[in-house]
Structure formats: C-alpha cells, structure tokens
Short mmCIF file of N, CA and C in Angstrom, two decimals:
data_model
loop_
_atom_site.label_atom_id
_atom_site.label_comp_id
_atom_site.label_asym_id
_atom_site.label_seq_id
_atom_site.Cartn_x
_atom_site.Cartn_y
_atom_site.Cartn_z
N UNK A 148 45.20 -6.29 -2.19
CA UNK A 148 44.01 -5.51 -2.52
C UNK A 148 42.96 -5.71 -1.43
N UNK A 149 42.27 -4.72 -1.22
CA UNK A 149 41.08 -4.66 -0.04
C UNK A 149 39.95 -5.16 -0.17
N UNK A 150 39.01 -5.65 0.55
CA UNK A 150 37.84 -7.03 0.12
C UNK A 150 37.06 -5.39 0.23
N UNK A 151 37.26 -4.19 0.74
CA UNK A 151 36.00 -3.20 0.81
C UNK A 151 36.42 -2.14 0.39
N UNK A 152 35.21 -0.89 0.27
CA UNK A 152 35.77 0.58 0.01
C UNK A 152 35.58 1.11 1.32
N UNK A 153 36.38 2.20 2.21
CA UNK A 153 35.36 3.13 2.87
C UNK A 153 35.14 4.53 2.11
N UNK A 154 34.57 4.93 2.79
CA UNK A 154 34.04 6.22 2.18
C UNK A 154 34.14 6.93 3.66
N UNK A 155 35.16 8.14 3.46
CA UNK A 155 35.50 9.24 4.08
C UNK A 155 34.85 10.65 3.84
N UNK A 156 34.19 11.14 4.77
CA UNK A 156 33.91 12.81 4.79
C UNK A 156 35.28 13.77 4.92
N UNK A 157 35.45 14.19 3.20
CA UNK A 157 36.69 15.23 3.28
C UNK A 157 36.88 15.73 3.97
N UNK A 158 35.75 16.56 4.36
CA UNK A 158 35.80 17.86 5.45
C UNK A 158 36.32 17.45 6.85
N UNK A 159 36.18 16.42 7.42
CA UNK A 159 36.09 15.86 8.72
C UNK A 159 36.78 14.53 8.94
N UNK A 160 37.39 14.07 7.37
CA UNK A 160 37.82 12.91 7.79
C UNK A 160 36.93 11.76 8.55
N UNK A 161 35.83 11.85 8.71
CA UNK A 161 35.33 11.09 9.73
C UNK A 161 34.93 9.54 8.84
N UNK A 162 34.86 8.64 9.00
CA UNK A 162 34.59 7.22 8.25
C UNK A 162 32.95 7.51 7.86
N UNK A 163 32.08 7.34 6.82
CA UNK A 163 30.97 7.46 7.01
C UNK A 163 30.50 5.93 6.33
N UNK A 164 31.08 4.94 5.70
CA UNK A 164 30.64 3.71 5.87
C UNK A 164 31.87 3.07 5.07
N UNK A 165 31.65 1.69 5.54
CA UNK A 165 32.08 0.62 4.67
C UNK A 165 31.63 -0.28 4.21
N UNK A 166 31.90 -0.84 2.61
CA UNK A 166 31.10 -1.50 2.11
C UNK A 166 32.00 -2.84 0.93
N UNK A 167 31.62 -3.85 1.33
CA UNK A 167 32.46 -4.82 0.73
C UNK A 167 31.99 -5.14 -0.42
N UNK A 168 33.50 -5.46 -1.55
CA UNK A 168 33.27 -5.37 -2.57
C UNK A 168 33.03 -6.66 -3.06
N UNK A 169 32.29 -6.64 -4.30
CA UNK A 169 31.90 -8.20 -5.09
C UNK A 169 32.71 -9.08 -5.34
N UNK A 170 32.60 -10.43 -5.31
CA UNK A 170 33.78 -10.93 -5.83
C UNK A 170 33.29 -11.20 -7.42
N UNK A 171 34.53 -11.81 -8.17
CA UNK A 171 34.28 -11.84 -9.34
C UNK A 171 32.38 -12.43 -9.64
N UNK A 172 32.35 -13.80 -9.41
CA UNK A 172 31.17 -14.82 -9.45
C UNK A 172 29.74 -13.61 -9.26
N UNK A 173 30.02 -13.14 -8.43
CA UNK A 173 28.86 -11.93 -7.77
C UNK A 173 28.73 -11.27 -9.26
N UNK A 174 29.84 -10.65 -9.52
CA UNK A 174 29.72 -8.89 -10.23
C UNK A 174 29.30 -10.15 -11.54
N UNK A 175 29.51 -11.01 -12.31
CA UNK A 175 29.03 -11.54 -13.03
C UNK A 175 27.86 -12.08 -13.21
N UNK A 176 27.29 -12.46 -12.01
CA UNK A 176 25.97 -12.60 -11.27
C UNK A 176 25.07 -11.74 -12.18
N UNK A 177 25.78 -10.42 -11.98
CA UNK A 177 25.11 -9.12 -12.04
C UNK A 177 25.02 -9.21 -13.62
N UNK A 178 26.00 -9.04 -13.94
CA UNK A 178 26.08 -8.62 -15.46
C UNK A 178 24.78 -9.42 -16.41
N UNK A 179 24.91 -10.66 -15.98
CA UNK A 179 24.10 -11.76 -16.19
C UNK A 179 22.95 -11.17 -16.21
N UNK A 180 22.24 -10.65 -14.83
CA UNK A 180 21.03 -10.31 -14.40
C UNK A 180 20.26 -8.96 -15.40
N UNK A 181 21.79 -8.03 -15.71
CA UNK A 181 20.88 -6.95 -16.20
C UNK A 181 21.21 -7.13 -18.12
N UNK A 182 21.63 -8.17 -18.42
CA UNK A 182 21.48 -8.70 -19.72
C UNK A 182 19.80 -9.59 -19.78
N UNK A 183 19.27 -9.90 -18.77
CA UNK A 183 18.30 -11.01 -18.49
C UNK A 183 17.19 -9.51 -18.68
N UNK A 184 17.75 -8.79 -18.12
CA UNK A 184 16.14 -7.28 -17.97
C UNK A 184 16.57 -6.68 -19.04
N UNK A 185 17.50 -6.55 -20.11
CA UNK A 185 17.28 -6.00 -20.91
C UNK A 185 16.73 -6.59 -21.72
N UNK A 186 16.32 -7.93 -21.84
CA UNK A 186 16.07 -8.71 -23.34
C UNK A 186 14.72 -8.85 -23.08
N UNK A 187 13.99 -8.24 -21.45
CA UNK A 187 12.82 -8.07 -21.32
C UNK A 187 12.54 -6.63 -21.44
N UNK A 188 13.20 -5.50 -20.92
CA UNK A 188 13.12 -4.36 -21.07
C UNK A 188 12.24 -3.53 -22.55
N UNK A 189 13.69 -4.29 -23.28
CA UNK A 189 13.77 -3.71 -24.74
C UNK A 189 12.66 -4.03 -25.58
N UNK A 190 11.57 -4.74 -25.16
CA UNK A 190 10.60 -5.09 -25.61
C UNK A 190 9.01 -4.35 -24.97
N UNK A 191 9.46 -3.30 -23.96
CA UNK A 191 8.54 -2.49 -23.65
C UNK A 191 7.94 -1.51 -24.58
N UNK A 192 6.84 -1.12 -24.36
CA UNK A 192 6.74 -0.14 -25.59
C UNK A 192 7.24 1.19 -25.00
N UNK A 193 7.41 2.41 -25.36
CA UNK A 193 7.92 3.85 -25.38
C UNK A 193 7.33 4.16 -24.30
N UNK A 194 5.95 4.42 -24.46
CA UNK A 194 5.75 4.76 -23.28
C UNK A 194 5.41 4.25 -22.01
N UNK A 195 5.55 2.89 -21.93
CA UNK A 195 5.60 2.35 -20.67
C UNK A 195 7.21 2.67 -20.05
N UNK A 196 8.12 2.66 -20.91
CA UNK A 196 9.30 3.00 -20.14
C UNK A 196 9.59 4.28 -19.76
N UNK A 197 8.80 5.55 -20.86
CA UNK A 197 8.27 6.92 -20.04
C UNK A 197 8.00 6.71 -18.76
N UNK A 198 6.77 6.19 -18.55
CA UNK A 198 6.51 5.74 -17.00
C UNK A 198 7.40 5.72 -16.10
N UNK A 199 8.08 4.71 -16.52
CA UNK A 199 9.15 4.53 -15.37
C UNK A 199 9.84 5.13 -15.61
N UNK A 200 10.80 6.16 -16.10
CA UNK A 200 12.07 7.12 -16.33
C UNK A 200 10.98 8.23 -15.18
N UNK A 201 9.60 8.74 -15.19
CA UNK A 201 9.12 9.65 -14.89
C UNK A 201 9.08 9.17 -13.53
N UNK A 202 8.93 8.00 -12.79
CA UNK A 202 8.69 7.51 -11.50
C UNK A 202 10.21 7.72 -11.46
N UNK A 203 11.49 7.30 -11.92
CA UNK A 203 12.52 7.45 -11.48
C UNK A 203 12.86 9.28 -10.60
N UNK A 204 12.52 9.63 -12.11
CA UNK A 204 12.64 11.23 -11.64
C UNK A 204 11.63 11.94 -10.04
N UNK A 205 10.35 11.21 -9.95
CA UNK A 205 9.85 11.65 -8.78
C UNK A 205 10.68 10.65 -7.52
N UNK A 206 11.16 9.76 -7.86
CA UNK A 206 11.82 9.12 -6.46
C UNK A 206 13.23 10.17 -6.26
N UNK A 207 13.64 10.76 -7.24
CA UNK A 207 14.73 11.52 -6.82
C UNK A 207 14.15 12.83 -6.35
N UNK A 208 13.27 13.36 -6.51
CA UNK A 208 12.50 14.51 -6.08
C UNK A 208 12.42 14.23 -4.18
N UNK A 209 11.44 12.93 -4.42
CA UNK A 209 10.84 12.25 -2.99
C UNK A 209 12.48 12.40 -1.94
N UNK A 210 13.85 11.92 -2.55
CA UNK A 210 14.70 11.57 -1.92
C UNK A 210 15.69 13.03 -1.79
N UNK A 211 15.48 13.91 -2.22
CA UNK A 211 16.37 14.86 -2.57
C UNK A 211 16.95 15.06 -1.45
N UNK A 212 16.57 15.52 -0.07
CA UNK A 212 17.31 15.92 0.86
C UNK A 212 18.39 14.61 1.21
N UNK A 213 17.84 13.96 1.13
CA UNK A 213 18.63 12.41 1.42
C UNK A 213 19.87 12.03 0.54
N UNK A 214 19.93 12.45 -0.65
CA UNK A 214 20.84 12.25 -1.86
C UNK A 214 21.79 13.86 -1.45
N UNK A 215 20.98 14.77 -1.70
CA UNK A 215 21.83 16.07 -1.37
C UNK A 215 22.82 16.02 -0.23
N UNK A 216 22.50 15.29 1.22
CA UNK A 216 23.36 15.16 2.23
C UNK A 216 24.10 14.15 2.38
N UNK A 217 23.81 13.08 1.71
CA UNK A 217 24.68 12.04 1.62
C UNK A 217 26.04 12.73 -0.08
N UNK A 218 25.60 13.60 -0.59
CA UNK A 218 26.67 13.99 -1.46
C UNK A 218 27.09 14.92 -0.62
N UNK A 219 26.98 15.59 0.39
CA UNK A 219 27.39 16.49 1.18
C UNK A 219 28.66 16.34 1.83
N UNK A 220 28.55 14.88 2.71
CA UNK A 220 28.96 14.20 2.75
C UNK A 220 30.10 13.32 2.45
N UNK A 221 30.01 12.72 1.37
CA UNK A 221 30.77 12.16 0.82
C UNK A 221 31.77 13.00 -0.08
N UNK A 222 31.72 13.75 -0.36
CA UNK A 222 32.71 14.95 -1.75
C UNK A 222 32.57 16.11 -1.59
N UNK A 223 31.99 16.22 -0.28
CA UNK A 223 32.22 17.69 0.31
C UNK A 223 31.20 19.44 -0.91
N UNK A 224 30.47 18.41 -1.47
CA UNK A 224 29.55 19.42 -2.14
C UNK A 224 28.88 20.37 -1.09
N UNK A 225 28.67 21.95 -1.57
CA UNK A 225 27.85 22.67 -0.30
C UNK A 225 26.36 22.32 -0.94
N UNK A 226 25.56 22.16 0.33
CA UNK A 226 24.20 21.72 0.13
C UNK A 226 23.68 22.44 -0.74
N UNK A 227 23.17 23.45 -1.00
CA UNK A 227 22.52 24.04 -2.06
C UNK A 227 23.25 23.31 -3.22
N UNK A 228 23.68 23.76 -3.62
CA UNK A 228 24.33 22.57 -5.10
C UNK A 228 24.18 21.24 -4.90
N UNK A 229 24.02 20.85 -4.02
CA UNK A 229 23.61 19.22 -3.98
C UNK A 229 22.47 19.51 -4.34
N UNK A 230 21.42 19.78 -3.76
CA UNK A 230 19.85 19.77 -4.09
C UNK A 230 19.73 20.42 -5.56
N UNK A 231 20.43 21.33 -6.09
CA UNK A 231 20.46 21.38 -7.16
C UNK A 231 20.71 20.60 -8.71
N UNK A 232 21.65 19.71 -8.25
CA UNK A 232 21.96 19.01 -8.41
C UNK A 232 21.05 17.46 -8.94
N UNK A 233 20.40 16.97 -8.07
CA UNK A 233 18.89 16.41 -8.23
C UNK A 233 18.02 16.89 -8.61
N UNK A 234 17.53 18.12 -8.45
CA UNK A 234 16.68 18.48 -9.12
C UNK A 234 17.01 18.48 -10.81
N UNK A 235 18.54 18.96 -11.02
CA UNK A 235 18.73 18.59 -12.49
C UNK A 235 18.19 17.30 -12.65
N UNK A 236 18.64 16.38 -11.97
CA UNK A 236 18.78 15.07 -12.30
C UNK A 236 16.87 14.69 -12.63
N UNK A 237 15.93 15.25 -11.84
CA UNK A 237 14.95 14.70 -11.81
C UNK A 237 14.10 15.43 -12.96
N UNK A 238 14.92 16.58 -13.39
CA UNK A 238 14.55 17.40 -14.50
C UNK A 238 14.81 16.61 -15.89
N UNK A 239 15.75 15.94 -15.94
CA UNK A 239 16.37 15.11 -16.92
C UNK A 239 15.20 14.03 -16.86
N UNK A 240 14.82 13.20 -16.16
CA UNK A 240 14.11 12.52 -16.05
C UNK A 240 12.51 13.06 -16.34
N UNK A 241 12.38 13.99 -16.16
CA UNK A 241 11.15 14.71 -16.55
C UNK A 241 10.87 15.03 -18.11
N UNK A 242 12.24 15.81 -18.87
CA UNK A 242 12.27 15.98 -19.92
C UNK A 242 12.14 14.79 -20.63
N UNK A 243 12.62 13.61 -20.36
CA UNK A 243 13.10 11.99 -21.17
C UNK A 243 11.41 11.61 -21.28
N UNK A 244 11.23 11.23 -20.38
CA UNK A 244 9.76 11.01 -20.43
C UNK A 244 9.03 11.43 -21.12
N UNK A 245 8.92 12.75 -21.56
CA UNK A 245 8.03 13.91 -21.90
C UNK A 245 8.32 13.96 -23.81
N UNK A 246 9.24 13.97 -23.62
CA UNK A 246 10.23 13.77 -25.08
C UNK A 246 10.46 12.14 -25.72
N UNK A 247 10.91 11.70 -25.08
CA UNK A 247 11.75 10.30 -25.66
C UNK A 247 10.71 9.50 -26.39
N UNK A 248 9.37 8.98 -25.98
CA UNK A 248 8.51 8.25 -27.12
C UNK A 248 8.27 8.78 -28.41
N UNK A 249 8.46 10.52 -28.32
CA UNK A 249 8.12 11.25 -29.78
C UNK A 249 9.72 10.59 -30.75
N UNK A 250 10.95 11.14 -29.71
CA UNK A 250 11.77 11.23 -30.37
C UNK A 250 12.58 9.87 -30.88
N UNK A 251 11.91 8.70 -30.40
CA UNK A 251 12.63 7.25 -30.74
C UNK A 251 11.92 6.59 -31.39
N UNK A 252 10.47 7.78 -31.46
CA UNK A 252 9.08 6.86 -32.73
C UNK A 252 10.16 6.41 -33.91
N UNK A 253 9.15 5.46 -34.57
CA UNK A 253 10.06 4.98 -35.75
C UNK A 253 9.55 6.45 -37.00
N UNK A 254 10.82 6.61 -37.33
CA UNK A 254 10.17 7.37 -39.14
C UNK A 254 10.13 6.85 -40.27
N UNK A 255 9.08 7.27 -40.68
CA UNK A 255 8.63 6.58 -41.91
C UNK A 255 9.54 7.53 -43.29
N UNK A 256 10.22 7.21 -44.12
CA UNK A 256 10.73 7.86 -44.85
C UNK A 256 10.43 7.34 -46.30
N UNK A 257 10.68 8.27 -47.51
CA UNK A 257 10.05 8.25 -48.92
C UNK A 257 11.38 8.32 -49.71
N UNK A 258 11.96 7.56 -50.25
CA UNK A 258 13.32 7.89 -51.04
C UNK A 258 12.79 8.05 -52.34
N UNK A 259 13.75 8.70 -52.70
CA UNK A 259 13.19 9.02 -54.18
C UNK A 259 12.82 8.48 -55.61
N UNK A 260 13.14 6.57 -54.88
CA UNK A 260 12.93 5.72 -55.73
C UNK A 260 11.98 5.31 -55.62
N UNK A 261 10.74 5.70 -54.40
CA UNK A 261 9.14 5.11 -54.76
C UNK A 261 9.11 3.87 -53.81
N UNK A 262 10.45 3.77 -53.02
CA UNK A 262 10.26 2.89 -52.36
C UNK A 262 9.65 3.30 -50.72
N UNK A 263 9.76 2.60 -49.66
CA UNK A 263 9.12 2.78 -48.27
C UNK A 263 10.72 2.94 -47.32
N UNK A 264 10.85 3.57 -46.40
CA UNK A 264 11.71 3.32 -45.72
C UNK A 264 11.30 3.41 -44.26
N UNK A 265 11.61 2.78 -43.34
CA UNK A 265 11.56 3.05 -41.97
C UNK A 265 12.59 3.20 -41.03
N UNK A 266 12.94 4.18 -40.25
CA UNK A 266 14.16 4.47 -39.64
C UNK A 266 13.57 3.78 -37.77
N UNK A 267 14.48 3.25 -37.55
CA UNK A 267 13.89 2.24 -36.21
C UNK A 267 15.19 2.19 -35.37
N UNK A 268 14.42 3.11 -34.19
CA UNK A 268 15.64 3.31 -33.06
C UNK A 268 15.85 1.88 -32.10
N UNK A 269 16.89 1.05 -32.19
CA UNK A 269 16.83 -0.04 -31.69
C UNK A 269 17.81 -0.30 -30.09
N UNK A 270 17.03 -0.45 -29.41
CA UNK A 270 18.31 -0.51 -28.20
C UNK A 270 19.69 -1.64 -28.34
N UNK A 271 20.74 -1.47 -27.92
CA UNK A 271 21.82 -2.35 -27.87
C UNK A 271 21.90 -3.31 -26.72
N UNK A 272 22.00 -3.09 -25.60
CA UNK A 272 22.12 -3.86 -24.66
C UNK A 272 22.33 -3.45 -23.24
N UNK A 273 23.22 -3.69 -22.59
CA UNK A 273 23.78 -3.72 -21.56
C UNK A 273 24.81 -2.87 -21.66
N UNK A 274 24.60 -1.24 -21.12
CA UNK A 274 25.30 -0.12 -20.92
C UNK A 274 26.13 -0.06 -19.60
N UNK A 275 27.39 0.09 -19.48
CA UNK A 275 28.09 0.31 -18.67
C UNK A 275 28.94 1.86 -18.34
N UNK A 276 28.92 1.97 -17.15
CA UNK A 276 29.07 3.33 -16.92
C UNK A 276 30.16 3.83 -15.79
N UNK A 277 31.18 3.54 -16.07
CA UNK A 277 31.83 4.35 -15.13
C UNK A 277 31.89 5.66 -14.73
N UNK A 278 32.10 5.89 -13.77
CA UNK A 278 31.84 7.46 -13.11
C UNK A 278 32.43 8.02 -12.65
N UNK A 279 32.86 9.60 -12.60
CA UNK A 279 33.63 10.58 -11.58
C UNK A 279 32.92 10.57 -10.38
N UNK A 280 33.74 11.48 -9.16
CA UNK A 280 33.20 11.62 -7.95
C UNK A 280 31.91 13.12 -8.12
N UNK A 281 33.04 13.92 -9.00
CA UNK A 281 31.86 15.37 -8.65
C UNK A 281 30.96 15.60 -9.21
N UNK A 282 30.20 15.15 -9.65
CA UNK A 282 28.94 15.13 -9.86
C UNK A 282 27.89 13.52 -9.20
N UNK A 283 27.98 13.32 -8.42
CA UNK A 283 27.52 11.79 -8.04
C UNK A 283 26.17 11.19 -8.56
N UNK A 284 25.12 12.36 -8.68
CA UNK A 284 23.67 11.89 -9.30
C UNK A 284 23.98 12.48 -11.15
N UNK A 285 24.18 13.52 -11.42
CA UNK A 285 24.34 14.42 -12.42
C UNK A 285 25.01 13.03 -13.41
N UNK A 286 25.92 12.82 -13.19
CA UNK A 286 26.74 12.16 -13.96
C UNK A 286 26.44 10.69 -14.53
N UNK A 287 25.58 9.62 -12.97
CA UNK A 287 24.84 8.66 -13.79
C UNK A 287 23.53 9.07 -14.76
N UNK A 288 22.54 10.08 -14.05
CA UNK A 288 21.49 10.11 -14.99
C UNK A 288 21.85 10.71 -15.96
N UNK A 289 23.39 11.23 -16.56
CA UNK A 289 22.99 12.12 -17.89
C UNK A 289 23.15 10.71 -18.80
N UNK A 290 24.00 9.65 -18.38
CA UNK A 290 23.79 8.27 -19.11
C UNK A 290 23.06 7.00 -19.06
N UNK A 291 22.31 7.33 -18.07
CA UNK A 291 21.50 6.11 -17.66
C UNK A 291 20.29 6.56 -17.86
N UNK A 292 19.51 7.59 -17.83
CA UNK A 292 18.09 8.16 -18.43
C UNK A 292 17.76 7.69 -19.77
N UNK A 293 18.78 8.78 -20.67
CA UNK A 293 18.46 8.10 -21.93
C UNK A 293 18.61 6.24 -22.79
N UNK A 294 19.53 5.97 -21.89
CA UNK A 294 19.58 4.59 -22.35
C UNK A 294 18.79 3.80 -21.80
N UNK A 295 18.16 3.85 -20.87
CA UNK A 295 16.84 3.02 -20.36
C UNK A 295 15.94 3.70 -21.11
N UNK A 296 15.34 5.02 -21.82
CA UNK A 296 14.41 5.42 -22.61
C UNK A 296 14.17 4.56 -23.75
N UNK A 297 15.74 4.35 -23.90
CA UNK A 297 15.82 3.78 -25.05
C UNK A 297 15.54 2.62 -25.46
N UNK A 298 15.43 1.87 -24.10
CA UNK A 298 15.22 0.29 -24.19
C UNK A 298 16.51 -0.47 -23.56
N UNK A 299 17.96 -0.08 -23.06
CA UNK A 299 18.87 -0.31 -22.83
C UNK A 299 18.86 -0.70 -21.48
N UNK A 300 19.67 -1.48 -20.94
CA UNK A 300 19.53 -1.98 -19.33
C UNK A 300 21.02 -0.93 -18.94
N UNK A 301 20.83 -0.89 -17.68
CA UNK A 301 22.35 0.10 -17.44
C UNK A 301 22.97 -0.33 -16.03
N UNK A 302 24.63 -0.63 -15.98
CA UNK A 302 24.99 -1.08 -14.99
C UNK A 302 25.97 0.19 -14.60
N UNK A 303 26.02 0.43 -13.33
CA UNK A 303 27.00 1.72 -12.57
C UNK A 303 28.42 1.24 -11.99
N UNK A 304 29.63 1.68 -12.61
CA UNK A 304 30.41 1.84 -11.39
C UNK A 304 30.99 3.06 -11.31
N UNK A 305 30.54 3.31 -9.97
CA UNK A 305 30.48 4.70 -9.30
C UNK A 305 32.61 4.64 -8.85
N UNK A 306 32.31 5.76 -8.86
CA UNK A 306 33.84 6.32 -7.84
C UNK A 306 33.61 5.97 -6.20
N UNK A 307 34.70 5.34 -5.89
CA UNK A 307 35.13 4.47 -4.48
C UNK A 307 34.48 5.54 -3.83
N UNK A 308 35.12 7.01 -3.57
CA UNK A 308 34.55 7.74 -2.26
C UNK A 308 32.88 8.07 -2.67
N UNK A 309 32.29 8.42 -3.41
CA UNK A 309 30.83 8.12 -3.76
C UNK A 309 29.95 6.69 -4.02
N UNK A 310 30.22 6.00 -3.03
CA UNK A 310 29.89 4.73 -3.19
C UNK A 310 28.21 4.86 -2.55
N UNK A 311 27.99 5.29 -1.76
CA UNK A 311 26.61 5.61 -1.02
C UNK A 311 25.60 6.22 -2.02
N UNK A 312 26.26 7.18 -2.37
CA UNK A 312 25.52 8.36 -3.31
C UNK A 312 25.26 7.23 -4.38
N UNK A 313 25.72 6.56 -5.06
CA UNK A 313 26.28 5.44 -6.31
C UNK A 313 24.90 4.21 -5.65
N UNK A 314 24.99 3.99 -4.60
CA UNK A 314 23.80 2.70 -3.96
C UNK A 314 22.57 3.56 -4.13
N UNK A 315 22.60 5.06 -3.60
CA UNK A 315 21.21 5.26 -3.54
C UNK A 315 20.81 5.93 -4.45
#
C-alpha cells in the first residue's frame, strides 16, 4: 500500500499534487481532536454557530474561483459548473444560518394530559463523512452545514483524486 495519494488532471493526465497519507496514531490524533471541539462546540448557543456556518459560506464565496479551478482540475468539471457549484454550496450555508436557530429552537409542547413538554434538538457527536469525487464542495456541505448547525463536529474523507478540493 502507498504512504500517499496523487491526484491526476483527467483531461491531461498531468500530476497536479501529492500528498502523504496519515498514519494510524495521526488520523486518531484527529478523531480525538474533533471529539475535544465538539464537547466544546455543542455547547454554543444557535446563533453563534449561525455566525460561523455564515462566515463559512462567505469564505467559499471569497474562494470560489480558487475551489472552481482546483475542481476543474482535479475531475475534469467545466468551469461554469464548478462556480456553480459553490455558489450552491455557499447558498446552503446562507440558508442554514438564516434558518437553523428558528428551526432547532426547542418546542414547547401541551399534551393533553395538562402536562409541559419540551422537544430539544440535541447534537450527537462526531460526524463522519465519506465522499464521492463529482460533486467535491456540493457533497461535503450538504452534510457538514447542517451538522455543525446543529452542534455536531464533522470529520471528511474525501475521494483520493479530489484530495485538494477535500483540503481546501
């Protein structure tokens, strides 16, 4: 087995990087780390993590040409659909924000016995996400938006030839 991935431009065959992979101790490192931010995360209130889902979405705005050509790139997407592409993504991130503190408020509910009920959206943990190549942004934020809204920490593994797209 290979200590790295490269990542090849379909179109051209040409090498466009290589990047060595974790060893076990590392990727556990990790796991460790984003169990450590969720048990701080999940204790944010709603809309401070709006905040940040909404800063996420303008860094993909800020980066778009940069994400669009590096998916260009890597899986042979034609540019217009790449940039399209992010912009979904930063649209998703726009909507979460905009939406998600209404929709994860707690509800207060009345059963018909006179008693109180409260319905309380609670995050789980440490979300893991494996990924296809064709969609490279599309595909983490449709699962990683809402579960950080939610209070959830989220770890990526991207597809070998989208490994760039997957870092940035």
């Amino acid at each position: 087995m290979s200590n790295s991935i490269t990542t090849v431009n379909p179109a051209t065959g040409e090498t466009l990087e290589t990047y060595a992979l974790m060893d076990a101790s590392h990727a556990k490192q990790i796991v460790e780390a984003s169990h450590e931010a969720f048990l701080d995360w999940r204790l944010k209130p709603l809309e401070q993590r709006a905040k940040v889902v909404k800063a996420i979405g303008e860094a993909l705005n800020a980066n778009k040409e940069e994400l669009a050509e590096l998916m260009v790139k890597e899986m042979g997407k034609l540019p217009n659909q790449a940039r399209q592409e992010v912009e979904l993504c930063a649209g998703i991130c726009d909507y979460t924000a905009k939406h998600g503190p209404t929709t994860l408020a707690d509800e207060e509910r009345n059963p018909s016995n006179g008693e109180r009920g409260i319905v309380t959206y609670s995050p789980m943990g440490v979300i893991y996400g494996i990924q296809p190549w064709n969609f490279p942004a599309y595909q983490v934020v449709r699962y990683s938006i809402a579960n950080i809204m939610a209070g959830n920490s989220v770890l990526l593994k991207h597809a070998e030839n989208v490994t760039g797209s997957g870092l940035l």
